[in-house]
Amino acid sequence: MSWSLADVPDQSGRVAVVTGANGGIGLATAMALAGKGAHVVMAARNEAKAVVARDRISAAHPGALVEIVPLDLGSLASVEHAAEQILAAHPVSTSWSTTRA
């Protein structure tokens, strides 16, 4: 039995932070999650590429909630700033839980 995008459940009401979302697996992940209703936070180092990727996602999934947060994983200061920015925009609720696939 193989797994496919059709197996991804509805993600409405969830916020998904995707690193490297401007290309490759990160873009595919962001695209899939946006298509399933998640609010996608694209954490990316190259803002110009992230804007192009965001526009691709929006074209494929009109009405998708997609935002870009600058993030350079090579800089702890950048990681801290991105985390603060994401948490300020998307506070963790008391019903929040982590799940791993």
Backbone atoms as SQL, in Angstrom:
CREATE TABLE atoms (id INTEGER PRIMARY KEY, chain TEXT, resi INTEGER, resn TEXT, atom TEXT, x REAL, y REAL, z REAL);
INSERT INTO atoms VALUES
  (1, 'A', 1, 'MET', 'N', 0.850, -1.167, 0.000),
  (2, 'A', 1, 'MET', 'CA', 0.000, 0.000, 0.000),
  (3, 'A', 1, 'MET', 'C', 0.900, 1.235, 0.000),
  (4, 'A', 2, 'SER', 'N', 0.641, 2.171, -0.883),
  (5, 'A', 2, 'SER', 'CA', 1.467, 3.373, -0.954),
  (6, 'A', 2, 'SER', 'C', 0.689, 4.575, -0.427),
  (7, 'A', 3, 'TRP', 'N', 1.439, 5.559, -0.013),
  (8, 'A', 3, 'TRP', 'CA', 0.879, 6.790, 0.530),
  (9, 'A', 3, 'TRP', 'C', 0.895, 7.848, -0.555),
  (10, 'A', 4, 'SER', 'N', -0.139, 8.705, -0.578),
  (11, 'A', 4, 'SER', 'CA', -0.178, 9.785, -1.566),
  (12, 'A', 4, 'SER', 'C', -0.746, 11.048, -0.919),
  (13, 'A', 5, 'LEU', 'N', -0.739, 12.120, -1.659),
  (14, 'A', 5, 'LEU', 'CA', -1.271, 13.388, -1.185),
  (15, 'A', 5, 'LEU', 'C', -2.738, 13.251, -0.776),
  (16, 'A', 6, 'ALA', 'N', -3.450, 12.367, -1.414),
  (17, 'A', 6, 'ALA', 'CA', -4.863, 12.146, -1.074),
  (18, 'A', 6, 'ALA', 'C', -5.024, 11.651, 0.362),
  (19, 'A', 7, 'ASP', 'N', -3.962, 11.093, 0.930),
  (20, 'A', 7, 'ASP', 'CA', -4.015, 10.586, 2.302),
  (21, 'A', 7, 'ASP', 'C', -3.839, 11.671, 3.358),
  (22, 'A', 8, 'VAL', 'N', -3.455, 12.865, 2.954),
  (23, 'A', 8, 'VAL', 'CA', -3.264, 13.961, 3.907),
  (24, 'A', 8, 'VAL', 'C', -4.640, 14.448, 4.352),
  (25, 'A', 9, 'PRO', 'N', -4.893, 14.463, 5.656),
  (26, 'A', 9, 'PRO', 'CA', -6.203, 14.922, 6.126),
  (27, 'A', 9, 'PRO', 'C', -6.338, 16.443, 6.031),
  (28, 'A', 10, 'ASP', 'N', -7.540, 16.921, 6.216),
  (29, 'A', 10, 'ASP', 'CA', -7.810, 18.352, 6.215),
  (30, 'A', 10, 'ASP', 'C', -6.940, 19.035, 7.266),
  (31, 'A', 11, 'GLN', 'N', -6.330, 20.145, 6.885),
  (32, 'A', 11, 'GLN', 'CA', -5.442, 20.881, 7.780),
  (33, 'A', 11, 'GLN', 'C', -6.016, 22.237, 8.180),
  (34, 'A', 12, 'SER', 'N', -7.290, 22.459, 7.919),
  (35, 'A', 12, 'SER', 'CA', -7.929, 23.724, 8.260),
  (36, 'A', 12, 'SER', 'C', -7.768, 24.008, 9.750),
  (37, 'A', 13, 'GLY', 'N', -7.453, 25.276, 10.060),
  (38, 'A', 13, 'GLY', 'CA', -7.281, 25.677, 11.444),
  (39, 'A', 13, 'GLY', 'C', -5.883, 25.446, 11.991),
  (40, 'A', 14, 'ARG', 'N', -5.019, 24.871, 11.197),
  (41, 'A', 14, 'ARG', 'CA', -3.650, 24.605, 11.630),
  (42, 'A', 14, 'ARG', 'C', -2.681, 25.571, 10.976),
  (43, 'A', 15, 'VAL', 'N', -1.611, 25.872, 11.701),
  (44, 'A', 15, 'VAL', 'CA', -0.521, 26.678, 11.159),
  (45, 'A', 15, 'VAL', 'C', 0.656, 25.749, 10.949),
  (46, 'A', 16, 'ALA', 'N', 1.202, 25.746, 9.749),
  (47, 'A', 16, 'ALA', 'CA', 2.340, 24.890, 9.415),
  (48, 'A', 16, 'ALA', 'C', 3.530, 25.771, 9.058),
  (49, 'A', 17, 'VAL', 'N', 4.615, 25.629, 9.794),
  (50, 'A', 17, 'VAL', 'CA', 5.846, 26.351, 9.490),
  (51, 'A', 17, 'VAL', 'C', 6.716, 25.420, 8.666),
  (52, 'A', 18, 'VAL', 'N', 7.064, 25.847, 7.458),
  (53, 'A', 18, 'VAL', 'CA', 7.833, 25.008, 6.552),
  (54, 'A', 18, 'VAL', 'C', 9.144, 25.718, 6.228),
  (55, 'A', 19, 'THR', 'N', 10.259, 25.115, 6.618),
  (56, 'A', 19, 'THR', 'CA', 11.563, 25.688, 6.284),
  (57, 'A', 19, 'THR', 'C', 11.941, 25.287, 4.865),
  (58, 'A', 20, 'GLY', 'N', 12.688, 26.154, 4.205),
  (59, 'A', 20, 'GLY', 'CA', 13.111, 25.865, 2.838),
  (60, 'A', 20, 'GLY', 'C', 11.940, 25.761, 1.887),
  (61, 'A', 21, 'ALA', 'N', 10.889, 26.509, 2.158),
  (62, 'A', 21, 'ALA', 'CA', 9.655, 26.390, 1.383),
  (63, 'A', 21, 'ALA', 'C', 9.718, 27.058, 0.018),
  (64, 'A', 22, 'ASN', 'N', 10.877, 27.570, -0.349),
  (65, 'A', 22, 'ASN', 'CA', 10.976, 28.237, -1.649),
  (66, 'A', 22, 'ASN', 'C', 11.419, 27.302, -2.769),
  (67, 'A', 23, 'GLY', 'N', 11.628, 26.028, -2.470),
  (68, 'A', 23, 'GLY', 'CA', 12.010, 25.088, -3.522),
  (69, 'A', 23, 'GLY', 'C', 12.061, 23.661, -3.018),
  (70, 'A', 24, 'GLY', 'N', 12.133, 22.736, -3.939),
  (71, 'A', 24, 'GLY', 'CA', 12.309, 21.326, -3.611),
  (72, 'A', 24, 'GLY', 'C', 11.235, 20.746, -2.714),
  (73, 'A', 25, 'ILE', 'N', 11.655, 19.927, -1.759),
  (74, 'A', 25, 'ILE', 'CA', 10.722, 19.258, -0.848),
  (75, 'A', 25, 'ILE', 'C', 9.962, 20.271, 0.003),
  (76, 'A', 26, 'GLY', 'N', 10.632, 21.353, 0.407),
  (77, 'A', 26, 'GLY', 'CA', 9.957, 22.377, 1.200),
  (78, 'A', 26, 'GLY', 'C', 8.799, 23.002, 0.449),
  (79, 'A', 27, 'LEU', 'N', 9.005, 23.313, -0.823),
  (80, 'A', 27, 'LEU', 'CA', 7.933, 23.882, -1.641),
  (81, 'A', 27, 'LEU', 'C', 6.811, 22.871, -1.836),
  (82, 'A', 28, 'ALA', 'N', 7.155, 21.635, -2.101),
  (83, 'A', 28, 'ALA', 'CA', 6.134, 20.595, -2.278),
  (84, 'A', 28, 'ALA', 'C', 5.311, 20.426, -1.002),
  (85, 'A', 29, 'THR', 'N', 5.986, 20.487, 0.134),
  (86, 'A', 29, 'THR', 'CA', 5.296, 20.361, 1.416),
  (87, 'A', 29, 'THR', 'C', 4.364, 21.545, 1.647),
  (88, 'A', 30, 'ALA', 'N', 4.877, 22.761, 1.419),
  (89, 'A', 30, 'ALA', 'CA', 4.053, 23.963, 1.592),
  (90, 'A', 30, 'ALA', 'C', 2.853, 23.940, 0.652),
  (91, 'A', 31, 'MET', 'N', 3.059, 23.518, -0.575),
  (92, 'A', 31, 'MET', 'CA', 1.987, 23.442, -1.564),
  (93, 'A', 31, 'MET', 'C', 0.907, 22.457, -1.100),
  (94, 'A', 32, 'ALA', 'N', 1.333, 21.286, -0.640),
  (95, 'A', 32, 'ALA', 'CA', 0.385, 20.264, -0.197),
  (96, 'A', 32, 'ALA', 'C', -0.406, 20.729, 1.019),
  (97, 'A', 33, 'LEU', 'N', 0.278, 21.316, 1.987),
  (98, 'A', 33, 'LEU', 'CA', -0.403, 21.773, 3.205),
  (99, 'A', 33, 'LEU', 'C', -1.367, 22.912, 2.908),
  (100, 'A', 34, 'ALA', 'N', -0.966, 23.842, 2.045),
  (101, 'A', 34, 'ALA', 'CA', -1.863, 24.937, 1.657),
  (102, 'A', 34, 'ALA', 'C', -3.093, 24.384, 0.947),
  (103, 'A', 35, 'GLY', 'N', -2.881, 23.389, 0.106),
  (104, 'A', 35, 'GLY', 'CA', -3.987, 22.771, -0.606),
  (105, 'A', 35, 'GLY', 'C', -4.957, 22.044, 0.293),
  (106, 'A', 36, 'LYS', 'N', -4.497, 21.662, 1.477),
  (107, 'A', 36, 'LYS', 'CA', -5.349, 20.971, 2.447),
  (108, 'A', 36, 'LYS', 'C', -5.898, 21.921, 3.507),
  (109, 'A', 37, 'GLY', 'N', -5.653, 23.244, 3.324),
  (110, 'A', 37, 'GLY', 'CA', -6.284, 24.230, 4.183),
  (111, 'A', 37, 'GLY', 'C', -5.449, 24.807, 5.304),
  (112, 'A', 38, 'ALA', 'N', -4.194, 24.396, 5.435),
  (113, 'A', 38, 'ALA', 'CA', -3.338, 24.944, 6.492),
  (114, 'A', 38, 'ALA', 'C', -2.948, 26.378, 6.177),
  (115, 'A', 39, 'HIS', 'N', -2.729, 27.156, 7.213),
  (116, 'A', 39, 'HIS', 'CA', -2.107, 28.472, 7.071),
  (117, 'A', 39, 'HIS', 'C', -0.609, 28.188, 7.044),
  (118, 'A', 40, 'VAL', 'N', 0.035, 28.439, 5.932),
  (119, 'A', 40, 'VAL', 'CA', 1.439, 28.073, 5.753),
  (120, 'A', 40, 'VAL', 'C', 2.345, 29.272, 5.995),
  (121, 'A', 41, 'VAL', 'N', 3.293, 29.089, 6.904),
  (122, 'A', 41, 'VAL', 'CA', 4.334, 30.074, 7.141),
  (123, 'A', 41, 'VAL', 'C', 5.585, 29.552, 6.445),
  (124, 'A', 42, 'MET', 'N', 5.992, 30.250, 5.405),
  (125, 'A', 42, 'MET', 'CA', 7.175, 29.870, 4.643),
  (126, 'A', 42, 'MET', 'C', 8.385, 30.521, 5.301),
  (127, 'A', 43, 'ALA', 'N', 9.220, 29.732, 5.947),
  (128, 'A', 43, 'ALA', 'CA', 10.431, 30.243, 6.586),
  (129, 'A', 43, 'ALA', 'C', 11.579, 30.011, 5.608),
  (130, 'A', 44, 'ALA', 'N', 12.086, 31.117, 5.058),
  (131, 'A', 44, 'ALA', 'CA', 13.065, 30.983, 3.986),
  (132, 'A', 44, 'ALA', 'C', 14.136, 32.068, 4.066),
  (133, 'A', 45, 'ARG', 'N', 15.331, 31.718, 3.645),
  (134, 'A', 45, 'ARG', 'CA', 16.455, 32.650, 3.644),
  (135, 'A', 45, 'ARG', 'C', 16.377, 33.631, 2.475),
  (136, 'A', 46, 'ASN', 'N', 16.014, 33.146, 1.303),
  (137, 'A', 46, 'ASN', 'CA', 16.002, 33.979, 0.109),
  (138, 'A', 46, 'ASN', 'C', 14.576, 34.494, -0.129),
  (139, 'A', 47, 'GLU', 'N', 14.352, 35.763, 0.215),
  (140, 'A', 47, 'GLU', 'CA', 13.003, 36.318, 0.120),
  (141, 'A', 47, 'GLU', 'C', 12.494, 36.388, -1.318),
  (142, 'A', 48, 'ALA', 'N', 13.360, 36.699, -2.265),
  (143, 'A', 48, 'ALA', 'CA', 12.926, 36.788, -3.666),
  (144, 'A', 48, 'ALA', 'C', 12.396, 35.427, -4.153),
  (145, 'A', 49, 'LYS', 'N', 13.123, 34.354, -3.840),
  (146, 'A', 49, 'LYS', 'CA', 12.655, 33.010, -4.218),
  (147, 'A', 49, 'LYS', 'C', 11.385, 32.647, -3.467),
  (148, 'A', 50, 'ALA', 'N', 11.295, 33.073, -2.208),
  (149, 'A', 50, 'ALA', 'CA', 10.108, 32.770, -1.409),
  (150, 'A', 50, 'ALA', 'C', 8.871, 33.452, -1.989),
  (151, 'A', 51, 'VAL', 'N', 9.026, 34.674, -2.478),
  (152, 'A', 51, 'VAL', 'CA', 7.897, 35.392, -3.085),
  (153, 'A', 51, 'VAL', 'C', 7.413, 34.652, -4.330),
  (154, 'A', 52, 'VAL', 'N', 8.342, 34.181, -5.154),
  (155, 'A', 52, 'VAL', 'CA', 7.969, 33.415, -6.348),
  (156, 'A', 52, 'VAL', 'C', 7.245, 32.131, -5.942),
  (157, 'A', 53, 'ALA', 'N', 7.762, 31.456, -4.938),
  (158, 'A', 53, 'ALA', 'CA', 7.133, 30.215, -4.463),
  (159, 'A', 53, 'ALA', 'C', 5.748, 30.498, -3.880),
  (160, 'A', 54, 'ARG', 'N', 5.629, 31.556, -3.089),
  (161, 'A', 54, 'ARG', 'CA', 4.325, 31.931, -2.523),
  (162, 'A', 54, 'ARG', 'C', 3.319, 32.182, -3.632),
  (163, 'A', 55, 'ASP', 'N', 3.753, 32.882, -4.675),
  (164, 'A', 55, 'ASP', 'CA', 2.859, 33.163, -5.798),
  (165, 'A', 55, 'ASP', 'C', 2.437, 31.880, -6.511),
  (166, 'A', 56, 'ARG', 'N', 3.338, 30.920, -6.607),
  (167, 'A', 56, 'ARG', 'CA', 2.992, 29.610, -7.203),
  (168, 'A', 56, 'ARG', 'C', 1.937, 28.903, -6.373),
  (169, 'A', 57, 'ILE', 'N', 2.119, 28.926, -5.058),
  (170, 'A', 57, 'ILE', 'CA', 1.157, 28.281, -4.157),
  (171, 'A', 57, 'ILE', 'C', -0.199, 28.968, -4.270),
  (172, 'A', 58, 'SER', 'N', -0.190, 30.298, -4.261),
  (173, 'A', 58, 'SER', 'CA', -1.443, 31.057, -4.356),
  (174, 'A', 58, 'SER', 'C', -2.157, 30.815, -5.683),
  (175, 'A', 59, 'ALA', 'N', -1.395, 30.659, -6.749),
  (176, 'A', 59, 'ALA', 'CA', -2.002, 30.381, -8.054),
  (177, 'A', 59, 'ALA', 'C', -2.626, 28.994, -8.083),
  (178, 'A', 60, 'ALA', 'N', -1.951, 28.038, -7.455),
  (179, 'A', 60, 'ALA', 'CA', -2.463, 26.660, -7.436),
  (180, 'A', 60, 'ALA', 'C', -3.631, 26.495, -6.473),
  (181, 'A', 61, 'HIS', 'N', -3.633, 27.310, -5.403),
  (182, 'A', 61, 'HIS', 'CA', -4.661, 27.194, -4.363),
  (183, 'A', 61, 'HIS', 'C', -5.179, 28.586, -4.002),
  (184, 'A', 62, 'PRO', 'N', -6.030, 29.165, -4.868),
  (185, 'A', 62, 'PRO', 'CA', -6.551, 30.506, -4.586),
  (186, 'A', 62, 'PRO', 'C', -7.215, 30.533, -3.205),
  (187, 'A', 63, 'GLY', 'N', -6.948, 31.592, -2.489),
  (188, 'A', 63, 'GLY', 'CA', -7.515, 31.711, -1.142),
  (189, 'A', 63, 'GLY', 'C', -6.660, 31.092, -0.060),
  (190, 'A', 64, 'ALA', 'N', -5.571, 30.433, -0.448),
  (191, 'A', 64, 'ALA', 'CA', -4.686, 29.822, 0.545),
  (192, 'A', 64, 'ALA', 'C', -4.055, 30.916, 1.401),
  (193, 'A', 65, 'LEU', 'N', -3.869, 30.620, 2.665),
  (194, 'A', 65, 'LEU', 'CA', -3.216, 31.549, 3.584),
  (195, 'A', 65, 'LEU', 'C', -1.738, 31.194, 3.640),
  (196, 'A', 66, 'VAL', 'N', -0.925, 32.056, 3.048),
  (197, 'A', 66, 'VAL', 'CA', 0.508, 31.803, 2.957),
  (198, 'A', 66, 'VAL', 'C', 1.259, 33.084, 3.304),
  (199, 'A', 67, 'GLU', 'N', 2.232, 32.979, 4.196),
  (200, 'A', 67, 'GLU', 'CA', 3.043, 34.144, 4.540),
  (201, 'A', 67, 'GLU', 'C', 4.512, 33.748, 4.541),
  (202, 'A', 68, 'ILE', 'N', 5.356, 34.753, 4.452),
  (203, 'A', 68, 'ILE', 'CA', 6.801, 34.532, 4.422),
  (204, 'A', 68, 'ILE', 'C', 7.420, 35.138, 5.670),
  (205, 'A', 69, 'VAL', 'N', 8.282, 34.356, 6.315),
  (206, 'A', 69, 'VAL', 'CA', 9.064, 34.841, 7.448),
  (207, 'A', 69, 'VAL', 'C', 10.533, 34.594, 7.112),
  (208, 'A', 70, 'PRO', 'N', 11.358, 35.649, 7.165),
  (209, 'A', 70, 'PRO', 'CA', 12.788, 35.462, 6.882),
  (210, 'A', 70, 'PRO', 'C', 13.424, 34.535, 7.926),
  (211, 'A', 71, 'LEU', 'N', 14.226, 33.598, 7.448),
  (212, 'A', 71, 'LEU', 'CA', 14.905, 32.663, 8.341),
  (213, 'A', 71, 'LEU', 'C', 16.185, 32.169, 7.691),
  (214, 'A', 72, 'ASP', 'N', 17.295, 32.366, 8.398),
  (215, 'A', 72, 'ASP', 'CA', 18.582, 31.815, 7.989),
  (216, 'A', 72, 'ASP', 'C', 18.989, 30.830, 9.077),
  (217, 'A', 73, 'LEU', 'N', 18.888, 29.542, 8.786),
  (218, 'A', 73, 'LEU', 'CA', 19.183, 28.522, 9.786),
  (219, 'A', 73, 'LEU', 'C', 20.644, 28.514, 10.213),
  (220, 'A', 74, 'GLY', 'N', 21.491, 29.237, 9.511),
  (221, 'A', 74, 'GLY', 'CA', 22.898, 29.348, 9.875),
  (222, 'A', 74, 'GLY', 'C', 23.157, 30.430, 10.914),
  (223, 'A', 75, 'SER', 'N', 22.117, 31.139, 11.298),
  (224, 'A', 75, 'SER', 'CA', 22.241, 32.231, 12.260),
  (225, 'A', 75, 'SER', 'C', 21.260, 32.030, 13.414),
  (226, 'A', 76, 'LEU', 'N', 21.795, 31.809, 14.623),
  (227, 'A', 76, 'LEU', 'CA', 20.919, 31.630, 15.775),
  (228, 'A', 76, 'LEU', 'C', 20.066, 32.871, 16.028),
  (229, 'A', 77, 'ALA', 'N', 20.619, 34.054, 15.765),
  (230, 'A', 77, 'ALA', 'CA', 19.841, 35.279, 15.931),
  (231, 'A', 77, 'ALA', 'C', 18.650, 35.296, 14.966),
  (232, 'A', 78, 'SER', 'N', 18.861, 34.839, 13.742),
  (233, 'A', 78, 'SER', 'CA', 17.787, 34.768, 12.763),
  (234, 'A', 78, 'SER', 'C', 16.722, 33.755, 13.188),
  (235, 'A', 79, 'VAL', 'N', 17.161, 32.621, 13.713),
  (236, 'A', 79, 'VAL', 'CA', 16.218, 31.592, 14.178),
  (237, 'A', 79, 'VAL', 'C', 15.375, 32.150, 15.330),
  (238, 'A', 80, 'GLU', 'N', 16.022, 32.824, 16.272),
  (239, 'A', 80, 'GLU', 'CA', 15.306, 33.396, 17.415),
  (240, 'A', 80, 'GLU', 'C', 14.303, 34.454, 16.943),
  (241, 'A', 81, 'HIS', 'N', 14.729, 35.323, 16.037),
  (242, 'A', 81, 'HIS', 'CA', 13.840, 36.371, 15.538),
  (243, 'A', 81, 'HIS', 'C', 12.650, 35.764, 14.798),
  (244, 'A', 82, 'ALA', 'N', 12.894, 34.779, 13.969),
  (245, 'A', 82, 'ALA', 'CA', 11.802, 34.131, 13.224),
  (246, 'A', 82, 'ALA', 'C', 10.826, 33.463, 14.181),
  (247, 'A', 83, 'ALA', 'N', 11.341, 32.771, 15.185),
  (248, 'A', 83, 'ALA', 'CA', 10.474, 32.113, 16.158),
  (249, 'A', 83, 'ALA', 'C', 9.609, 33.131, 16.896),
  (250, 'A', 84, 'GLU', 'N', 10.210, 34.230, 17.304),
  (251, 'A', 84, 'GLU', 'CA', 9.458, 35.288, 17.994),
  (252, 'A', 84, 'GLU', 'C', 8.374, 35.860, 17.090),
  (253, 'A', 85, 'GLN', 'N', 8.730, 36.088, 15.829),
  (254, 'A', 85, 'GLN', 'CA', 7.780, 36.648, 14.865),
  (255, 'A', 85, 'GLN', 'C', 6.614, 35.686, 14.634),
  (256, 'A', 86, 'ILE', 'N', 6.912, 34.415, 14.472),
  (257, 'A', 86, 'ILE', 'CA', 5.866, 33.420, 14.220),
  (258, 'A', 86, 'ILE', 'C', 4.965, 33.274, 15.441),
  (259, 'A', 87, 'LEU', 'N', 5.554, 33.189, 16.631),
  (260, 'A', 87, 'LEU', 'CA', 4.747, 33.050, 17.848),
  (261, 'A', 87, 'LEU', 'C', 3.897, 34.285, 18.111),
  (262, 'A', 88, 'ALA', 'N', 4.403, 35.470, 17.787),
  (263, 'A', 88, 'ALA', 'CA', 3.621, 36.695, 17.973),
  (264, 'A', 88, 'ALA', 'C', 2.400, 36.706, 17.048),
  (265, 'A', 89, 'ALA', 'N', 2.578, 36.218, 15.843),
  (266, 'A', 89, 'ALA', 'CA', 1.488, 36.202, 14.867),
  (267, 'A', 89, 'ALA', 'C', 0.536, 35.030, 15.061),
  (268, 'A', 90, 'HIS', 'N', 1.047, 33.947, 15.649),
  (269, 'A', 90, 'HIS', 'CA', 0.257, 32.720, 15.798),
  (270, 'A', 90, 'HIS', 'C', 0.460, 32.161, 17.208),
  (271, 'A', 91, 'PRO', 'N', -0.157, 32.795, 18.204),
  (272, 'A', 91, 'PRO', 'CA', 0.037, 32.329, 19.583),
  (273, 'A', 91, 'PRO', 'C', -0.390, 30.878, 19.750),
  (274, 'A', 92, 'VAL', 'N', 0.326, 30.186, 20.587),
  (275, 'A', 92, 'VAL', 'CA', 0.016, 28.791, 20.872),
  (276, 'A', 92, 'VAL', 'C', -1.183, 28.757, 21.803),
  (277, 'A', 93, 'SER', 'N', -2.204, 27.989, 21.451),
  (278, 'A', 93, 'SER', 'CA', -3.387, 27.888, 22.291),
  (279, 'A', 93, 'SER', 'C', -3.210, 26.766, 23.298),
  (280, 'A', 94, 'THR', 'N', -4.077, 26.750, 24.284),
  (281, 'A', 94, 'THR', 'CA', -4.000, 25.704, 25.302),
  (282, 'A', 94, 'THR', 'C', -4.342, 24.335, 24.744),
  (283, 'A', 95, 'SER', 'N', -5.031, 24.316, 23.607),
  (284, 'A', 95, 'SER', 'CA', -5.374, 23.030, 23.004),
  (285, 'A', 95, 'SER', 'C', -4.312, 22.545, 22.039),
  (286, 'A', 96, 'TRP', 'N', -3.223, 23.314, 21.907),
  (287, 'A', 96, 'TRP', 'CA', -2.154, 22.976, 20.983),
  (288, 'A', 96, 'TRP', 'C', -1.459, 21.697, 21.408),
  (289, 'A', 97, 'SER', 'N', -1.158, 20.877, 20.455),
  (290, 'A', 97, 'SER', 'CA', -0.382, 19.676, 20.735),
  (291, 'A', 97, 'SER', 'C', 0.535, 19.409, 19.549),
  (292, 'A', 98, 'THR', 'N', 1.560, 18.643, 19.782),
  (293, 'A', 98, 'THR', 'CA', 2.457, 18.291, 18.691),
  (294, 'A', 98, 'THR', 'C', 2.093, 16.909, 18.197),
  (295, 'A', 99, 'THR', 'N', 2.176, 16.741, 16.906),
  (296, 'A', 99, 'THR', 'CA', 1.984, 15.425, 16.315),
  (297, 'A', 99, 'THR', 'C', 3.107, 15.186, 15.333),
  (298, 'A', 100, 'ARG', 'N', 3.511, 13.987, 15.230),
  (299, 'A', 100, 'ARG', 'CA', 4.563, 13.634, 14.287),
  (300, 'A', 100, 'ARG', 'C', 4.049, 12.530, 13.370),
  (301, 'A', 101, 'ALA', 'N', 4.368, 12.708, 12.107),
  (302, 'A', 101, 'ALA', 'CA', 3.938, 11.708, 11.130),
  (303, 'A', 101, 'ALA', 'C', 4.913, 10.558, 11.104);
